[in-house]
Short mmCIF file of C-alpha atoms in Angstrom, two decimals:
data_model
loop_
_atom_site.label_atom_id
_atom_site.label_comp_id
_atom_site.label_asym_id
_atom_site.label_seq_id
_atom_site.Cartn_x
_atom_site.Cartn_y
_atom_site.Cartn_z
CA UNK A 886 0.00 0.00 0.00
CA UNK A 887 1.22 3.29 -1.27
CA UNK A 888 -0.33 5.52 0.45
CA UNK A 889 -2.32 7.33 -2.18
CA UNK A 890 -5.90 6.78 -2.42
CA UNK A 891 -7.65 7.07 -5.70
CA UNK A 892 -11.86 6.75 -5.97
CA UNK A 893 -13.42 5.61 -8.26
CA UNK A 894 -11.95 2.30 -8.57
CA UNK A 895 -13.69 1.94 -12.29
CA UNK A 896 -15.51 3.75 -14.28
CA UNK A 897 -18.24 3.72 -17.11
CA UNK A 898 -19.71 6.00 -18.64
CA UNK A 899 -20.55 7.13 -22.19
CA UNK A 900 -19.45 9.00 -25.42
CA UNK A 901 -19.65 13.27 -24.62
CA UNK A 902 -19.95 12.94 -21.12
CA UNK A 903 -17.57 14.36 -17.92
CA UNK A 904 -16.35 12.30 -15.09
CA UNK A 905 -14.11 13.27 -12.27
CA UNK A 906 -11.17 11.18 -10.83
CA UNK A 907 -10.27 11.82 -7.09
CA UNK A 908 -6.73 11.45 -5.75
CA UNK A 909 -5.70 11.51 -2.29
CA UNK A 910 -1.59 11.85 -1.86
CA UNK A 911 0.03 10.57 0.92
CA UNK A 912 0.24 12.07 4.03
CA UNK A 913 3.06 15.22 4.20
CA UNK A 914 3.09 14.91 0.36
CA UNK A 915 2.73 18.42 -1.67
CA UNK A 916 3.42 17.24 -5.05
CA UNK A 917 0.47 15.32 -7.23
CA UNK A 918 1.17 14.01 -10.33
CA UNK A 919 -1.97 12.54 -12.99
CA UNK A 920 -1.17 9.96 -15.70
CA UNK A 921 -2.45 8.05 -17.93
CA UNK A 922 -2.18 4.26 -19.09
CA UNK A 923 -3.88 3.29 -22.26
CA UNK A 924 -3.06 -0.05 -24.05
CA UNK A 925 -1.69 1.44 -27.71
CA UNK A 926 -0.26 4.63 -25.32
CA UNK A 927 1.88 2.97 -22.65
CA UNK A 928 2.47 5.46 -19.59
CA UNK A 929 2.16 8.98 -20.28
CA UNK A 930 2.33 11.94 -17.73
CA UNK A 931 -0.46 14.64 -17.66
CA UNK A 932 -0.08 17.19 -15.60
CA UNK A 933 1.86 17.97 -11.97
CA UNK A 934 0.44 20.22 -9.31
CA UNK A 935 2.39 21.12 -6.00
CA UNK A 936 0.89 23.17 -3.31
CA UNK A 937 -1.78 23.83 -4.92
CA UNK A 938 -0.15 24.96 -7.93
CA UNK A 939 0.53 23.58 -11.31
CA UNK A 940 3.73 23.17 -11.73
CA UNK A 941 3.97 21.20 -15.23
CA UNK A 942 2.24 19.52 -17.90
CA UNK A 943 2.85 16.75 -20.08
CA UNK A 944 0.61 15.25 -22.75
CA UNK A 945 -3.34 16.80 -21.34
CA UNK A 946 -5.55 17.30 -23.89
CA UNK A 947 -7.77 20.49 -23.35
CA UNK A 948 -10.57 18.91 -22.65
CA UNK A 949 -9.23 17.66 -19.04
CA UNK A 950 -8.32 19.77 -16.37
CA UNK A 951 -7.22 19.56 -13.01
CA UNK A 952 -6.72 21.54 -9.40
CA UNK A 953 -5.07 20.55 -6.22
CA UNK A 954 -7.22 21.49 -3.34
CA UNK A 955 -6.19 23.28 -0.13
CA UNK A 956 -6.16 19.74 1.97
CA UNK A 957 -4.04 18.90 -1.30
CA UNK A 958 -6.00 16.21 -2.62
CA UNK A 959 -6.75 16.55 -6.42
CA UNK A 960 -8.94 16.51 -9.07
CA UNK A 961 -8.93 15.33 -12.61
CA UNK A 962 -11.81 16.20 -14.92
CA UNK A 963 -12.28 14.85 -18.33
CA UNK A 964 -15.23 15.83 -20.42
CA UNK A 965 -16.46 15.45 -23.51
CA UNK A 966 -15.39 12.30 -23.26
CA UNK A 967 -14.46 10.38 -26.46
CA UNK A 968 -13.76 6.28 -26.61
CA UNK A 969 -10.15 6.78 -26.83
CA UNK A 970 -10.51 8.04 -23.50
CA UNK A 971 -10.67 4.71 -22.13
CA UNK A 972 -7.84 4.10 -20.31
CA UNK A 973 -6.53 3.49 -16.68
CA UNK A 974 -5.48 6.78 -14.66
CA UNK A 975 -2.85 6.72 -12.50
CA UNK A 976 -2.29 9.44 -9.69
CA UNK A 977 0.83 9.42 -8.08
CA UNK A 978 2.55 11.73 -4.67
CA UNK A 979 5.64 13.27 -3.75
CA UNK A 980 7.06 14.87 -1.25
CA UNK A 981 8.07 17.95 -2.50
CA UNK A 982 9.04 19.02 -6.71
CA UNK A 983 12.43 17.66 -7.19
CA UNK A 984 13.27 15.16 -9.68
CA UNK A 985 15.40 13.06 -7.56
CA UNK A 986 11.88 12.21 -5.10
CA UNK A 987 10.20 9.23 -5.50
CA UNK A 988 6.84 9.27 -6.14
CA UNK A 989 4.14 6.62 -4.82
CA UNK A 990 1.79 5.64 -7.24
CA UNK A 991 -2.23 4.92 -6.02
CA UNK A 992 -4.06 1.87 -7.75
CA UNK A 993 -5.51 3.89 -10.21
CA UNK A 994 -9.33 4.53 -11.96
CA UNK A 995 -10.19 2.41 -14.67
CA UNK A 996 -12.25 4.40 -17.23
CA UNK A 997 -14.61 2.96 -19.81
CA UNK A 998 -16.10 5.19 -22.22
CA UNK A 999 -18.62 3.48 -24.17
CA UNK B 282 13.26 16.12 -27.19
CA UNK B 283 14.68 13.46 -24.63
CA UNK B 284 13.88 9.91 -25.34
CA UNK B 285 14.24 6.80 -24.03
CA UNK B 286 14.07 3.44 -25.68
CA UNK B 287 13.53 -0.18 -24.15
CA UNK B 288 13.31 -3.49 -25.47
CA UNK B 289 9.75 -4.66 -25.46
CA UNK B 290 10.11 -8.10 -23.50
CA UNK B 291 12.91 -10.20 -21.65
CA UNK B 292 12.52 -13.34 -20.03
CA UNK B 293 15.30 -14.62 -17.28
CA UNK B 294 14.88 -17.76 -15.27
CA UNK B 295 14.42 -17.76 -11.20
CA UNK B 296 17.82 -17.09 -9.15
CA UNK B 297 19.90 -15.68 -12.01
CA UNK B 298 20.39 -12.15 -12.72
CA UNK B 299 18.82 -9.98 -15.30
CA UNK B 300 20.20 -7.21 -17.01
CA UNK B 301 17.38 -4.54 -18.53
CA UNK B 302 18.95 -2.08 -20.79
CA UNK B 303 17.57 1.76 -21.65
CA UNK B 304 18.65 3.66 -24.57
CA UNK B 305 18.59 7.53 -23.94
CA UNK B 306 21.15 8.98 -26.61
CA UNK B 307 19.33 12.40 -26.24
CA UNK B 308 19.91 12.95 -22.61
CA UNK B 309 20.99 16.10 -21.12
CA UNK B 310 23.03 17.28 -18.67
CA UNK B 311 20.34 17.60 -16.04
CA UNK B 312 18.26 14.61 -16.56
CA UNK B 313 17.71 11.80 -13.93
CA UNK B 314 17.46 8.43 -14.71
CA UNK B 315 15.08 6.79 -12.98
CA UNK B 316 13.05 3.06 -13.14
CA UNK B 317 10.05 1.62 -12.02
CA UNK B 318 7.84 -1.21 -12.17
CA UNK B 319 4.29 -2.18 -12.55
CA UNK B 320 3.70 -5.28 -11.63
CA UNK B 321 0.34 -7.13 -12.65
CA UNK B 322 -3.08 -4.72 -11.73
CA UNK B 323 -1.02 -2.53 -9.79
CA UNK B 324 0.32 1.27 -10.15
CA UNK B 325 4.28 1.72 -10.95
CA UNK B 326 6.44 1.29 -7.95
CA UNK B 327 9.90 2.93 -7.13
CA UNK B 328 13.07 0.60 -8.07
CA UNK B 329 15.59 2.98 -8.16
CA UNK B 330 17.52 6.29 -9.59
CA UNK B 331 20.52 7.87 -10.68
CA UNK B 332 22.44 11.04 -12.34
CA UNK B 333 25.87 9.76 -12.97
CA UNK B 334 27.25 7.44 -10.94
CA UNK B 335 26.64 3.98 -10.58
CA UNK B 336 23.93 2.88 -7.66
CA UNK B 337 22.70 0.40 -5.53
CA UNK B 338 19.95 -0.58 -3.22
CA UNK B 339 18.32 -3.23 -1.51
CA UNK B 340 15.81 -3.92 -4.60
CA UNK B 341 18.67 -3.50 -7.65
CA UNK B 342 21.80 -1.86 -8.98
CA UNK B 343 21.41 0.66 -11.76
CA UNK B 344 24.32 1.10 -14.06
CA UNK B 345 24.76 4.40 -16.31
CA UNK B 346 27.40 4.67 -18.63
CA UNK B 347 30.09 7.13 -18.64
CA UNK B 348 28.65 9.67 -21.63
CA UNK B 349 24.73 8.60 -19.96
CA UNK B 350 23.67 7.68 -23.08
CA UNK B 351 22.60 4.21 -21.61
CA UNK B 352 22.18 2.73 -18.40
CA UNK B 353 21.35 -0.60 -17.18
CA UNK B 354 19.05 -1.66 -14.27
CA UNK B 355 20.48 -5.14 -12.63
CA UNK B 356 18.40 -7.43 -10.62
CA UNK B 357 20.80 -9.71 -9.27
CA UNK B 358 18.72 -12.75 -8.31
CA UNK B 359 15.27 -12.57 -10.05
CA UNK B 360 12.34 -13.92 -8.15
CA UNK B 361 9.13 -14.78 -9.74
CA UNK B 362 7.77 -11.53 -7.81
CA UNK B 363 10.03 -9.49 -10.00
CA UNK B 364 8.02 -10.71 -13.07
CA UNK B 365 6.61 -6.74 -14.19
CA UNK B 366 6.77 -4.24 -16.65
CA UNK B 367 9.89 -2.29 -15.59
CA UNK B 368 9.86 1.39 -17.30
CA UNK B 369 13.41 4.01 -18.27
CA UNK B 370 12.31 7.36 -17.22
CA UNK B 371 13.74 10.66 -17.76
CA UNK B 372 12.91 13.35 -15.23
CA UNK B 373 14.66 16.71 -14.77
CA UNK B 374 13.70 20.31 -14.11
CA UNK B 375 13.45 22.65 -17.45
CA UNK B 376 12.74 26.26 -16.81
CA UNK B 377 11.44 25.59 -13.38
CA UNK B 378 8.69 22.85 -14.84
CA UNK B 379 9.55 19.11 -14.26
CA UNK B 380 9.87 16.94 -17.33
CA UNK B 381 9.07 13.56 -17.62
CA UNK B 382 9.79 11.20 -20.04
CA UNK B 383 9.07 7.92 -20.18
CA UNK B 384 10.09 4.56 -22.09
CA UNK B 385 7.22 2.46 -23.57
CA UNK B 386 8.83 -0.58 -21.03
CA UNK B 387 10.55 -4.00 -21.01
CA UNK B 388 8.31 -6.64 -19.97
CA UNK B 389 9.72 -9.20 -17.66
CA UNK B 390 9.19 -12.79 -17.42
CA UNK B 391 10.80 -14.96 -14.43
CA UNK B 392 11.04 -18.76 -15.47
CA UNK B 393 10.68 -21.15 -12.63
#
């Protein structure tokens, strides 16, 4: 057990609409990082927030967004949701923004657009 | 752009060591290398990282060359729990923004 909580375990939904993935980090942990895991894709990093800010972004299509709240558990929204959405999002934690910190991955939200 | 490149699959037998190599001939000076593993319905997990020098802990030894245009992660007696997809990552810090790069990963089987 990492640590890092993620809800909803799965997900299914359909074609246009908008779903929101929760991510707890662990505790002490400032940094949040999304990604996601998608079978023709392999691993690919979203978007980082630390303290509430974001502090870089990867491969996020416009259509999701995210925030890191004040109790520094995150959000991911995707919407207008398309079938190549489907895919398994990973949150992961760190303790602060340098590259040498590990970060803890949670179990991840499997997503299932139909 | 960085990039890293990893064979697609491996397969070593229990007991013997296994020797997973990453290609990242577009590294810069202030990339880290790190690797981690997924193993079956599971999130990646932390093996281990390095900048130049060669290192070693308690799960496996990660060897970078000396112009870091390769580097080699070393499990020294596979187990059948080591059986994952084990992924080359790139991480450093460009104009204050962390970068991450990632391999597509080596898939690992462990032989009994």
């Amino acid at each position: 057990d990492s640590g890092v909580t993620q809800t909803p375990k799965h997900l299914i939904t359909a074609t246009g609409q908008r779903v929101t993935l929760r991510c707890s980090p662990r505790s002490g942990d400032l940094s949040v990082y999304w990604y996601q895991q998608s079978l023709d894709q392999g691993l690919q990093f979203l978007i980082q927030y630390y303290n509430g800010e974001e502090r870089a972004k990867g491969n996020i299509l416009e259509r999701f967004s995210a925030q890191q709240f004040p109790d520094l558990h995150s959000e991911l929204n995707l919407s207008s949701l398309e079938l190549g959405d489907s895919a398994l999002y990973f949150c992961a934690s760190s303790v602060g923004r340098e590259v040498q910190e590990t970060q803890y991955f949670g179990p991840g939200t499997r997503l299932l657009v139909l | 752009d960085a990039k890293t490149t990893q064979p697609n699959s491996m397969e070593s037998n229990e007991e013997e060591p296994v020797h997973l190599p990453c290609n990242h001939s577009t590294i810069s000076g202030t990339d880290y290398i790190h690797w981690y593993r997924q193993l079956p319905s599971q999130g990646p997990e932390y093996v281990i990282h390095g900048l130049t020098s060669n290192v070693n802990n308690r799960m496996a030894s990660l060897a970078i060359a000396e112009d870091r245009k390769s580097s080699t992660l070393i499990l020294h007696r596979a187990t059948l729990r080591d059986a994952a997809v084990y992924y080359c990552i790139l991480r450093a810090i460009i104009q204050g923004a962390q970068k991450l790069v990632f391999g597509q990963g080596t898939r690992l089987t462990i032989n009994p």
